[in-house]
Tab-separated table of C-alpha atoms and ligand atoms in Angstrom:
chain	number	residue	atom	x	y	z
A	70	MET	CA	17.536	11.232	48.235
A	71	SER	CA	19.592	14.464	47.877
A	72	PRO	CA	18.256	17.790	49.032
A	73	LEU	CA	18.196	18.868	45.372
A	74	SER	CA	16.045	15.893	44.308
A	75	GLN	CA	13.886	16.386	47.394
A	76	SER	CA	13.183	20.028	46.417
A	77	GLU	CA	12.524	19.135	42.852
A	78	ASP	CA	9.931	16.534	44.258
A	79	THR	CA	6.790	18.890	44.080
A	80	ALA	CA	4.235	18.272	46.682
A	81	TYR	CA	0.590	19.065	45.665
A	82	THR	CA	-1.841	20.469	48.061
A	83	LEU	CA	-5.522	21.549	47.491
A	84	ASN	CA	-4.080	25.050	46.631
A	85	ASP	CA	-2.341	23.669	43.736
A	86	ALA	CA	-5.136	21.411	42.185
A	87	VAL	CA	-4.228	22.681	38.934
A	88	GLY	CA	-0.527	21.889	39.191
A	89	LEU	CA	-1.553	18.356	40.064
A	90	ARG	CA	-3.847	18.154	37.008
A	91	SER	CA	-0.829	19.055	34.634
A	92	ALA	CA	1.551	16.969	36.391
A	93	VAL	CA	-0.835	13.734	36.107
A	94	ASN	CA	-1.201	14.814	32.410
A	95	ARG	CA	2.440	14.953	31.662
A	96	ILE	CA	3.273	11.887	33.695
A	97	VAL	CA	0.946	9.563	32.195
A	98	HIS	CA	1.834	10.960	28.849
A	99	ASP	CA	5.511	10.511	29.193
A	100	THR	CA	5.773	7.061	31.103
A	101	PRO	CA	6.801	4.508	28.529
A	102	LEU	CA	4.744	1.287	28.841
A	103	THR	CA	4.649	-2.428	28.302
A	104	ASP	CA	1.993	-3.530	26.218
A	105	ILE	CA	1.109	-7.075	27.931
A	106	HIS	CA	-1.084	-8.544	25.299
A	107	THR	CA	-0.930	-7.974	21.652
A	108	HIS	CA	-1.099	-10.109	18.273
A	109	LEU	CA	1.849	-8.213	16.935
A	110	TYR	CA	5.032	-9.911	15.894
A	111	ALA	CA	8.635	-8.826	15.457
A	112	PRO	CA	9.778	-7.978	12.029
A	113	ALA	CA	11.851	-11.238	11.758
A	114	PHE	CA	8.321	-12.899	11.392
A	115	ARG	CA	7.944	-11.247	7.987
A	116	ASP	CA	4.196	-11.333	6.668
A	117	LEU	CA	2.855	-12.122	10.299
A	118	LEU	CA	3.595	-8.668	11.424
A	119	LEU	CA	0.627	-6.584	9.809
A	120	TRP	CA	1.019	-2.855	9.449
A	121	GLY	CA	-0.173	-0.019	7.144
A	122	VAL	CA	-3.445	1.428	6.127
A	123	ASP	CA	-4.986	-1.743	4.161
A	124	ASP	CA	-4.235	-3.916	7.392
A	125	LEU	CA	-5.817	-1.243	9.666
A	126	LEU	CA	-8.790	-1.056	7.596
A	127	THR	CA	-9.443	-4.851	7.246
A	128	TYR	CA	-8.957	-5.212	11.064
A	129	HIS	CA	-11.879	-7.704	12.161
A	130	TYR	CA	-13.510	-5.142	14.261
A	131	LEU	CA	-14.116	-3.014	11.169
A	132	ILE	CA	-15.171	-5.863	9.054
A	133	ALA	CA	-18.070	-6.755	11.665
A	134	GLU	CA	-19.105	-2.865	11.387
A	135	PHE	CA	-18.986	-3.033	7.523
A	136	PHE	CA	-21.422	-5.856	7.246
A	137	ARG	CA	-23.894	-3.892	9.552
A	138	LEU	CA	-23.711	-0.993	7.066
A	139	SER	CA	-23.351	-2.761	3.558
A	140	ASP	CA	-25.381	-5.293	1.914
A	141	MET	CA	-22.417	-6.755	0.245
A	142	PRO	CA	-23.019	-10.732	0.457
A	143	TYR	CA	-20.226	-12.308	2.712
A	144	GLY	CA	-18.826	-14.531	-0.058
A	145	GLN	CA	-18.300	-11.439	-2.378
A	146	PHE	CA	-16.420	-9.539	0.216
A	147	TRP	CA	-14.164	-12.606	1.174
A	148	ALA	CA	-13.477	-13.190	-2.773
A	149	LEU	CA	-11.873	-9.760	-2.628
A	150	ASP	CA	-8.163	-9.363	-2.061
A	151	LYS	CA	-6.953	-7.023	0.901
A	152	THR	CA	-6.950	-4.138	-1.212
A	153	GLY	CA	-10.431	-4.573	-2.391
A	154	GLN	CA	-11.559	-5.307	1.058
A	155	ALA	CA	-10.105	-2.118	2.465
A	156	ASP	CA	-11.596	-0.083	-0.403
A	157	ALA	CA	-14.978	-1.299	0.474
A	158	ILE	CA	-14.633	-0.779	4.159
A	159	TRP	CA	-13.204	2.842	3.541
A	160	GLN	CA	-16.049	3.661	1.343
A	161	THR	CA	-18.884	2.386	3.445
A	162	LEU	CA	-17.306	3.066	7.018
A	163	PHE	CA	-15.601	6.299	6.324
A	164	ILE	CA	-17.169	7.941	3.184
A	165	GLU	CA	-20.871	6.929	3.316
A	166	ASN	CA	-21.292	6.935	7.052
A	167	ALA	CA	-19.338	8.983	9.521
A	168	PRO	CA	-16.605	6.883	11.202
A	169	LEU	CA	-17.973	7.274	14.709
A	170	SER	CA	-17.261	3.999	16.199
A	171	GLU	CA	-14.126	3.439	18.322
A	172	ALA	CA	-12.635	1.153	15.780
A	173	CYS	CA	-13.142	3.663	12.921
A	174	ARG	CA	-12.011	6.578	15.133
A	175	GLY	CA	-8.875	4.607	15.872
A	176	VAL	CA	-7.933	4.288	12.227
A	177	LEU	CA	-7.884	8.269	12.011
A	178	THR	CA	-6.137	8.658	15.439
A	179	ALA	CA	-3.351	6.500	13.961
A	180	LEU	CA	-2.944	8.136	10.610
A	181	HIS	CA	-3.050	11.555	12.108
A	182	ARG	CA	-0.397	10.808	14.826
A	183	LEU	CA	1.764	9.465	11.965
A	184	GLY	CA	1.629	12.778	10.407
A	185	LEU	CA	-0.908	12.011	7.550
A	186	ASP	CA	-3.517	14.227	6.307
A	187	THR	CA	-6.783	12.872	7.556
A	188	SER	CA	-8.846	16.090	6.050
A	189	SER	CA	-7.694	14.863	2.524
A	190	ARG	CA	-9.488	11.605	2.882
A	191	SER	CA	-7.244	10.130	0.231
A	192	LEU	CA	-6.624	6.484	0.791
A	193	ALA	CA	-4.293	6.367	-2.226
A	194	ASP	CA	-1.995	8.932	-0.502
A	195	TYR	CA	-2.014	6.907	2.684
A	196	ARG	CA	-1.137	3.768	0.897
A	197	ALA	CA	1.628	5.608	-1.000
A	198	TRP	CA	3.219	6.778	2.240
A	199	PHE	CA	3.055	3.342	3.821
A	200	ALA	CA	4.744	1.756	0.809
A	201	GLU	CA	7.756	3.870	1.276
A	202	GLN	CA	8.100	2.599	4.912
A	203	ASP	CA	10.515	0.058	6.041
A	204	ALA	CA	8.875	-2.428	8.418
A	205	ALA	CA	11.680	-2.500	11.196
A	206	GLU	CA	12.014	1.116	11.183
A	207	HIS	CA	8.337	1.643	11.205
A	208	VAL	CA	8.037	-0.394	14.390
A	209	SER	CA	10.452	1.857	16.200
A	210	ARG	CA	8.646	4.840	14.846
A	211	VAL	CA	5.213	3.478	15.979
A	212	PHE	CA	6.343	2.478	19.311
A	213	GLN	CA	7.893	5.891	19.835
A	214	VAL	CA	4.602	7.691	18.788
A	215	ALA	CA	2.656	5.439	20.983
A	216	GLY	CA	5.173	5.655	24.029
A	217	ILE	CA	5.682	1.873	23.991
A	218	GLN	CA	8.969	0.275	25.263
A	219	SER	CA	8.068	-3.258	24.477
A	220	ALA	CA	4.931	-5.322	23.374
A	221	VAL	CA	4.249	-8.973	24.250
A	222	MET	CA	3.215	-11.185	21.361
A	223	THR	CA	0.877	-14.067	21.333
A	224	ASN	CA	2.905	-16.973	20.105
A	225	ASP	CA	1.083	-20.222	18.959
A	226	PRO	CA	3.226	-23.359	18.908
A	227	PHE	CA	0.229	-24.917	16.753
A	228	ASP	CA	0.583	-22.429	13.945
A	229	ASP	CA	2.931	-23.899	11.099
A	230	THR	CA	4.079	-20.412	9.748
A	231	GLU	CA	5.068	-19.050	13.226
A	232	ARG	CA	6.710	-22.395	14.314
A	233	ALA	CA	8.898	-22.323	11.231
A	234	VAL	CA	10.200	-18.963	12.301
A	235	TRP	CA	11.078	-20.242	15.885
A	236	GLU	CA	12.592	-23.458	14.604
A	237	ASN	CA	14.797	-21.659	12.057
A	238	GLY	CA	16.614	-19.789	14.793
A	239	TYR	CA	14.708	-16.670	15.531
A	240	GLU	CA	16.945	-14.005	16.945
A	241	ALA	CA	15.218	-12.213	19.723
A	242	ASP	CA	14.170	-8.643	19.097
A	243	PRO	CA	14.237	-6.604	22.496
A	244	ARG	CA	10.987	-4.744	21.557
A	245	PHE	CA	9.026	-7.922	21.633
A	246	HIS	CA	8.495	-10.766	24.291
A	247	GLY	CA	7.170	-14.166	23.880
A	248	VAL	CA	4.069	-15.863	25.242
A	249	LEU	CA	3.139	-19.432	25.101
A	250	ARG	CA	-0.584	-19.241	23.856
A	251	ILE	CA	-2.295	-22.827	24.229
A	252	ASP	CA	-5.959	-22.724	23.181
A	253	PRO	CA	-6.103	-25.878	21.210
A	254	LEU	CA	-4.627	-27.695	23.966
A	255	LEU	CA	-7.084	-26.619	26.619
A	256	ASN	CA	-10.040	-26.047	24.396
A	257	ASP	CA	-9.912	-28.837	21.713
A	258	TRP	CA	-7.604	-31.733	23.003
A	259	GLN	CA	-8.955	-33.962	20.337
A	260	SER	CA	-7.511	-31.854	17.778
A	261	ALA	CA	-4.501	-30.885	19.395
A	262	ARG	CA	-3.190	-34.442	20.034
A	263	PRO	CA	-2.497	-35.226	16.507
A	264	LYS	CA	-0.451	-32.226	16.253
A	265	LEU	CA	1.558	-32.929	19.284
A	266	ALA	CA	1.962	-36.606	18.033
A	267	ALA	CA	3.252	-35.283	14.651
A	268	GLY	CA	5.916	-33.148	16.708
A	269	GLY	CA	7.198	-36.507	18.185
A	270	TYR	CA	5.287	-36.366	21.560
A	271	ARG	CA	3.929	-39.797	22.611
A	272	VAL	CA	0.565	-38.809	23.335
A	273	SER	CA	-2.778	-40.937	23.339
A	274	TYR	CA	-6.406	-39.890	23.500
A	275	THR	CA	-6.768	-41.142	26.956
A	276	LEU	CA	-4.843	-38.751	29.401
A	277	ASP	CA	-2.736	-41.642	30.925
A	278	ALA	CA	0.536	-40.910	32.742
A	279	GLU	CA	2.775	-40.848	29.819
A	280	THR	CA	0.524	-38.383	27.708
A	281	LEU	CA	0.407	-36.054	30.723
A	282	SER	CA	4.175	-36.090	31.056
A	283	GLU	CA	4.583	-35.649	27.321
A	284	ILE	CA	2.215	-32.622	27.305
A	285	ARG	CA	4.424	-31.139	30.141
A	286	ARG	CA	7.648	-31.684	28.053
A	287	PHE	CA	5.724	-29.808	25.174
A	288	LEU	CA	4.733	-27.002	27.317
A	289	ASN	CA	8.211	-26.773	28.709
A	290	THR	CA	10.011	-26.983	25.279
A	291	TRP	CA	7.825	-24.064	23.747
A	292	ALA	CA	7.850	-21.915	26.841
A	293	GLU	CA	11.847	-22.220	26.701
A	294	ARG	CA	11.862	-21.439	23.005
A	295	PHE	CA	9.465	-18.560	23.211
A	296	ASN	CA	11.155	-17.233	26.478
A	297	ALA	CA	7.717	-16.978	27.567
A	298	LEU	CA	6.776	-14.493	30.057
A	299	TYR	CA	3.431	-16.260	30.604
A	300	MET	CA	1.248	-19.003	29.363
A	301	ALA	CA	-2.153	-17.852	27.960
A	302	VAL	CA	-5.582	-19.284	26.973
A	303	SER	CA	-8.974	-17.815	26.034
A	304	LEU	CA	-11.881	-19.563	27.475
A	305	PRO	CA	-15.672	-19.793	26.721
A	306	PRO	CA	-18.108	-18.473	29.292
A	307	ASP	CA	-19.113	-21.933	30.461
A	308	PHE	CA	-15.567	-22.417	31.673
A	309	ALA	CA	-15.590	-24.742	34.754
A	310	TYR	CA	-13.292	-25.801	37.280
A	311	PRO	CA	-12.925	-28.325	38.832
A	312	GLU	CA	-14.732	-30.695	36.216
A	313	ASP	CA	-14.368	-34.003	34.826
A	314	SER	CA	-12.843	-32.971	31.336
A	315	ALA	CA	-9.620	-33.063	29.277
A	316	ARG	CA	-9.388	-29.310	29.959
A	317	ALA	CA	-9.447	-29.546	33.675
A	318	THR	CA	-7.250	-32.497	33.694
A	319	ILE	CA	-4.677	-30.907	31.520
A	320	LEU	CA	-5.003	-27.616	33.462
A	321	ARG	CA	-4.518	-29.282	36.809
A	322	GLU	CA	-1.800	-32.015	35.747
A	323	CYS	CA	0.252	-29.991	33.132
A	324	VAL	CA	-0.435	-26.275	32.782
A	325	LEU	CA	-0.348	-25.386	36.321
A	326	PRO	CA	2.596	-27.518	37.275
A	327	VAL	CA	4.681	-26.217	34.501
A	328	ALA	CA	3.806	-22.555	35.192
A	329	ARG	CA	4.854	-23.112	38.917
A	330	GLU	CA	8.246	-24.788	38.024
A	331	ARG	CA	8.882	-22.091	35.560
A	332	ASN	CA	7.650	-19.419	37.976
A	333	ILE	CA	5.520	-17.792	35.228
A	334	PRO	CA	1.785	-16.569	35.433
A	335	PHE	CA	-0.922	-18.380	33.738
A	336	ALA	CA	-3.279	-16.006	31.945
A	337	MET	CA	-6.928	-16.727	31.237
A	338	MET	CA	-8.986	-14.629	29.027
A	339	ILE	CA	-12.683	-15.718	29.819
A	340	GLY	CA	-15.963	-15.258	28.085
A	341	VAL	CA	-15.614	-15.443	24.398
A	342	THR	CA	-18.017	-17.554	22.367
A	343	ARG	CA	-16.101	-18.540	19.396
A	344	GLN	CA	-17.752	-18.340	15.917
A	345	VAL	CA	-21.360	-17.357	16.764
A	346	ASN	CA	-21.424	-16.369	13.073
A	347	PRO	CA	-18.858	-18.220	11.210
A	348	ALA	CA	-19.574	-16.260	7.967
A	349	LEU	CA	-17.804	-13.372	9.565
A	350	ARG	CA	-14.605	-15.495	10.031
A	351	LEU	CA	-12.270	-13.799	12.534
A	352	ALA	CA	-14.981	-11.287	13.180
A	353	GLY	CA	-17.549	-13.845	14.019
A	354	ASP	CA	-16.758	-14.395	17.818
A	355	GLY	CA	-19.191	-13.378	20.493
A	356	VAL	CA	-19.313	-12.711	24.268
A	357	GLY	CA	-21.053	-14.488	27.278
A	358	SER	CA	-21.187	-13.722	30.929
A	359	ALA	CA	-18.996	-16.262	32.840
A	360	SER	CA	-19.000	-17.560	36.545
A	361	LEU	CA	-16.111	-16.403	38.818
A	362	GLY	CA	-16.326	-19.608	40.718
A	363	PRO	CA	-13.471	-21.434	38.744
A	364	VAL	CA	-11.229	-18.385	39.269
A	365	GLU	CA	-11.881	-18.369	42.873
A	366	ARG	CA	-11.072	-22.035	42.998
A	367	LEU	CA	-7.993	-21.944	41.157
A	368	CYS	CA	-6.563	-18.952	43.075
A	369	ALA	CA	-7.392	-20.692	46.349
A	370	GLY	CA	-6.449	-24.301	45.383
A	371	PHE	CA	-3.262	-23.301	43.763
A	372	PRO	CA	-1.782	-20.540	45.835
A	373	ASP	CA	1.824	-21.049	44.606
A	374	ASN	CA	0.594	-20.239	40.998
A	375	LYS	CA	0.210	-16.877	39.487
A	376	PHE	CA	-2.899	-15.887	37.638
A	377	MET	CA	-3.648	-13.183	35.198
A	378	VAL	CA	-7.282	-12.699	34.252
A	379	THR	CA	-9.208	-10.515	31.907
A	380	MET	CA	-13.033	-11.083	31.332
A	381	LEU	CA	-14.857	-10.202	28.243
A	382	ALA	CA	-18.396	-9.584	29.468
A	383	ARG	CA	-19.005	-6.090	31.163
A	384	GLU	CA	-21.174	-7.842	33.852
A	385	ASN	CA	-18.272	-9.782	35.081
A	386	GLN	CA	-16.053	-7.007	35.935
A	387	HIS	CA	-17.150	-6.010	39.421
A	388	ALA	CA	-16.977	-9.628	40.565
A	389	LEU	CA	-13.666	-10.103	39.140
A	390	CYS	CA	-12.259	-7.126	41.272
A	391	VAL	CA	-13.866	-8.819	44.297
A	392	VAL	CA	-11.925	-12.181	43.644
A	393	ALA	CA	-8.771	-10.064	43.210
A	394	ARG	CA	-9.218	-8.419	46.512
A	395	LYS	CA	-9.159	-12.039	48.045
A	396	PHE	CA	-6.354	-13.366	46.011
A	397	ARG	CA	-2.995	-11.788	45.733
A	398	ASN	CA	-1.930	-14.372	43.340
A	399	LEU	CA	-4.445	-12.862	40.738
A	400	LEU	CA	-3.676	-9.947	38.607
A	401	VAL	CA	-6.560	-8.426	36.752
A	402	PHE	CA	-5.710	-7.035	33.403
A	403	GLY	CA	-6.825	-4.942	30.343
A	404	CYS	CA	-10.192	-3.997	28.755
A	405	TRP	CA	-10.454	-6.792	26.381
A	406	TRP	CA	-11.884	-6.362	22.784
A	407	PHE	CA	-15.452	-5.467	23.012
A	408	LEU	CA	-14.856	-3.687	26.338
A	409	ASN	CA	-12.021	-1.443	24.579
A	410	ASN	CA	-14.360	1.344	24.261
A	411	PRO	CA	-13.917	4.641	25.985
A	412	SER	CA	-17.110	4.674	28.004
A	413	LEU	CA	-16.379	1.049	29.273
A	414	ILE	CA	-12.606	1.614	29.763
A	415	GLU	CA	-13.424	4.595	32.060
A	416	GLU	CA	-16.118	2.796	34.029
A	417	MET	CA	-13.680	-0.260	34.342
A	418	THR	CA	-10.685	1.752	35.244
A	419	ARG	CA	-12.519	3.854	37.688
A	420	MET	CA	-13.937	0.773	39.379
A	421	ARG	CA	-10.548	-1.013	39.665
A	422	ILE	CA	-8.709	1.725	41.098
A	423	GLU	CA	-11.534	2.370	43.801
A	424	MET	CA	-11.579	-1.391	44.457
A	425	LEU	CA	-7.731	-2.283	44.068
A	426	GLY	CA	-5.776	0.813	43.959
A	427	PRO	CA	-2.924	0.809	41.668
A	428	SER	CA	-2.437	-2.935	41.970
A	429	ILE	CA	-3.879	-3.549	38.542
A	430	ILE	CA	-2.918	-3.642	34.792
A	431	PRO	CA	-5.577	-1.165	33.338
A	432	GLN	CA	-5.023	-1.927	29.762
A	433	HIS	CA	-3.427	-3.891	26.961
A	434	SER	CA	-3.852	-3.196	23.294
A	435	ASP	CA	-4.787	-6.592	21.624
A	436	ALA	CA	-3.413	-4.908	18.669
A	437	ARG	CA	-3.283	-7.105	15.526
A	438	VAL	CA	-1.945	-4.238	13.355
A	439	LEU	CA	1.241	-2.492	14.487
A	440	ASP	CA	-0.251	1.148	13.735
A	441	GLN	CA	-3.200	0.339	16.076
A	442	VAL	CA	-1.117	0.452	19.296
A	443	ILE	CA	-0.941	4.251	18.428
A	444	TYR	CA	-4.801	4.779	18.789
A	445	LYS	CA	-5.307	2.162	21.466
A	446	TRP	CA	-3.026	3.679	23.852
A	447	ALA	CA	-3.652	7.351	22.938
A	448	HIS	CA	-7.179	6.586	23.803
A	449	SER	CA	-6.589	4.694	26.797
A	450	ARG	CA	-3.948	6.978	28.245
A	451	GLU	CA	-6.383	9.925	27.989
A	452	ILE	CA	-8.815	7.990	30.145
A	453	ILE	CA	-6.348	6.444	32.628
A	454	THR	CA	-5.181	10.260	32.933
A	455	ARG	CA	-8.709	11.428	33.583
A	456	VAL	CA	-9.439	8.692	36.243
A	457	LEU	CA	-6.054	9.438	38.046
A	458	ARG	CA	-6.645	13.168	38.133
A	459	HIS	CA	-10.003	12.678	39.637
A	460	LYS	CA	-8.559	10.131	42.278
A	461	TYR	CA	-5.518	12.285	43.479
A	462	ALA	CA	-7.748	15.277	43.421
A	463	ASP	CA	-10.034	13.418	45.840
A	464	LEU	CA	-6.846	12.827	48.095
A	465	LEU	CA	-6.189	16.456	48.145
A	466	GLU	CA	-9.749	17.044	49.230
A	467	THR	CA	-8.792	15.179	52.433
A	468	GLY	CA	-5.809	17.275	53.271
A	469	TRP	CA	-3.419	14.586	51.940
A	470	VAL	CA	-0.229	15.884	50.195
A	471	VAL	CA	0.395	14.214	46.910
A	472	ARG	CA	3.975	14.250	45.797
A	473	GLU	CA	5.226	14.226	42.296
A	474	SER	CA	7.562	11.300	42.832
A	475	GLU	CA	4.559	9.238	44.100
A	476	ILE	CA	2.454	10.085	41.021
A	477	LYS	CA	5.514	8.621	38.828
A	478	ARG	CA	5.770	5.714	41.051
A	479	ASP	CA	1.904	4.737	40.625
A	480	VAL	CA	1.815	5.399	36.776
A	481	GLU	CA	5.136	3.443	36.251
A	482	ALA	CA	3.545	0.497	38.287
A	483	LEU	CA	0.217	0.857	36.301
A	484	LEU	CA	1.771	1.045	32.744
A	485	GLY	CA	4.349	-1.851	33.415
A	486	GLY	CA	5.771	-2.154	36.793
A	487	ASN	CA	2.899	-4.278	38.072
A	488	PHE	CA	3.266	-6.620	35.289
A	489	TRP	CA	7.182	-7.109	35.455
A	490	ARG	CA	6.907	-7.412	39.163
A	491	PHE	CA	4.238	-10.063	38.987
A	492	VAL	CA	5.930	-11.999	36.125
A	493	LYS	CA	9.424	-11.816	38.037
A	494	GLY	CA	8.261	-12.131	41.683
B	106	LIG	O1	-8.247	-14.656	22.082
B	106	LIG	C1	-7.575	-13.389	21.981
B	106	LIG	O2	-6.638	-13.058	22.114
B	106	LIG	C2	-8.474	-12.182	21.240
B	106	LIG	O3	-8.081	-11.179	21.666
B	106	LIG	C3	-8.687	-12.458	19.808
B	106	LIG	O4	-8.889	-13.721	19.525
B	106	LIG	C4	-9.486	-11.428	19.246
B	106	LIG	O5	-9.723	-11.802	17.811
B	106	LIG	C5	-9.156	-10.093	19.176
B	106	LIG	O6	-8.217	-9.637	18.424
B	106	LIG	C6	-9.648	-9.137	20.252
B	106	LIG	O7	-9.236	-7.986	20.311
B	107	LIG	ZN1	-5.972	-11.039	22.046
């Protein structure tokens, strides 16, 4: 380190607690991040990339909230086109009631940070503004406003529309990374099998040697095509391992060996109960508390595999931290879905840092609509900043000196470095 840069590396002591506060504010605000789990797509995927005010308003988080405050029958809502649904949601959740929920507040944060006048309450004006934007340029603008360097997609080889884009020679967009998502394979082998068979894989219902080898070929083919940074699945609260099931067999014989050979992590998102209210469609999923036993056994039994885990139940967060303390092949990530609320993000981030130091991925956006990354990251950055300010201030109290370069190092790790090191390591 040159004397000049050494002198620029401010050292904070208890005498300069205010300086430390503003350094943490600035550094968290200015550090570009990698959003490690989204449902966004590169513009080349055309209609699969959702953006704009109507998509913001018809986010499934808001649809669930709409039905609590409106007595519109489900069927009547679903019969509306997207504009009609957005009108109904705007009227109910923003005009007839205060938009107090996190998902409602998020729409306003996004519009506001894009420079729109939220005081006008003019949905027509917002629509007119978005109608003038070009999708590819809007991606760059939104990433810039949100402070995002790149986002990780959720790529589904079982989705016909998406598969067609990949098979027609998708040209990689450096702002978006691929992930191989395999829910049907692990959660519903009976329905996944005909789809693999239709794709030319020699698979039978019984998981014999040839079928397992063909599933491995399927995983390798799509991991390669997606240039997948990791493989991922969402799992129900009763997820068990080991057990006598198609899921456990495919996991052990196919997913883990392929992840190991390719040196990519396997991400498990545990605790979702799909379709507790099917009338709500995508908004109809629920949550359940899960056992940490399967995660422990997988981390212990497959030390050469890398696991990323997020859990949906608040009750599971502490035990997950304990498991991560035992296994360095486990990387805890994000405050998923029903946990993506300021009070819970703060509680989880504080606890994770207290138990695991900076060795975590504190957040992912799970954005389904491009513009959502603006609010999801603005709100989370504010909380991450507050927690870090407290934690560094606690260090000053001990007489420890905190250097600016050390804050930068830690924040870079939290906002992307940990992820990339884990993926590439
Ligand atoms: O399974 C997932 O990746 C979930 O994040 C989604 O299924 C869910 O609908 C969602 O958007 C949560 O934020
Ligand atoms: Zn998701």
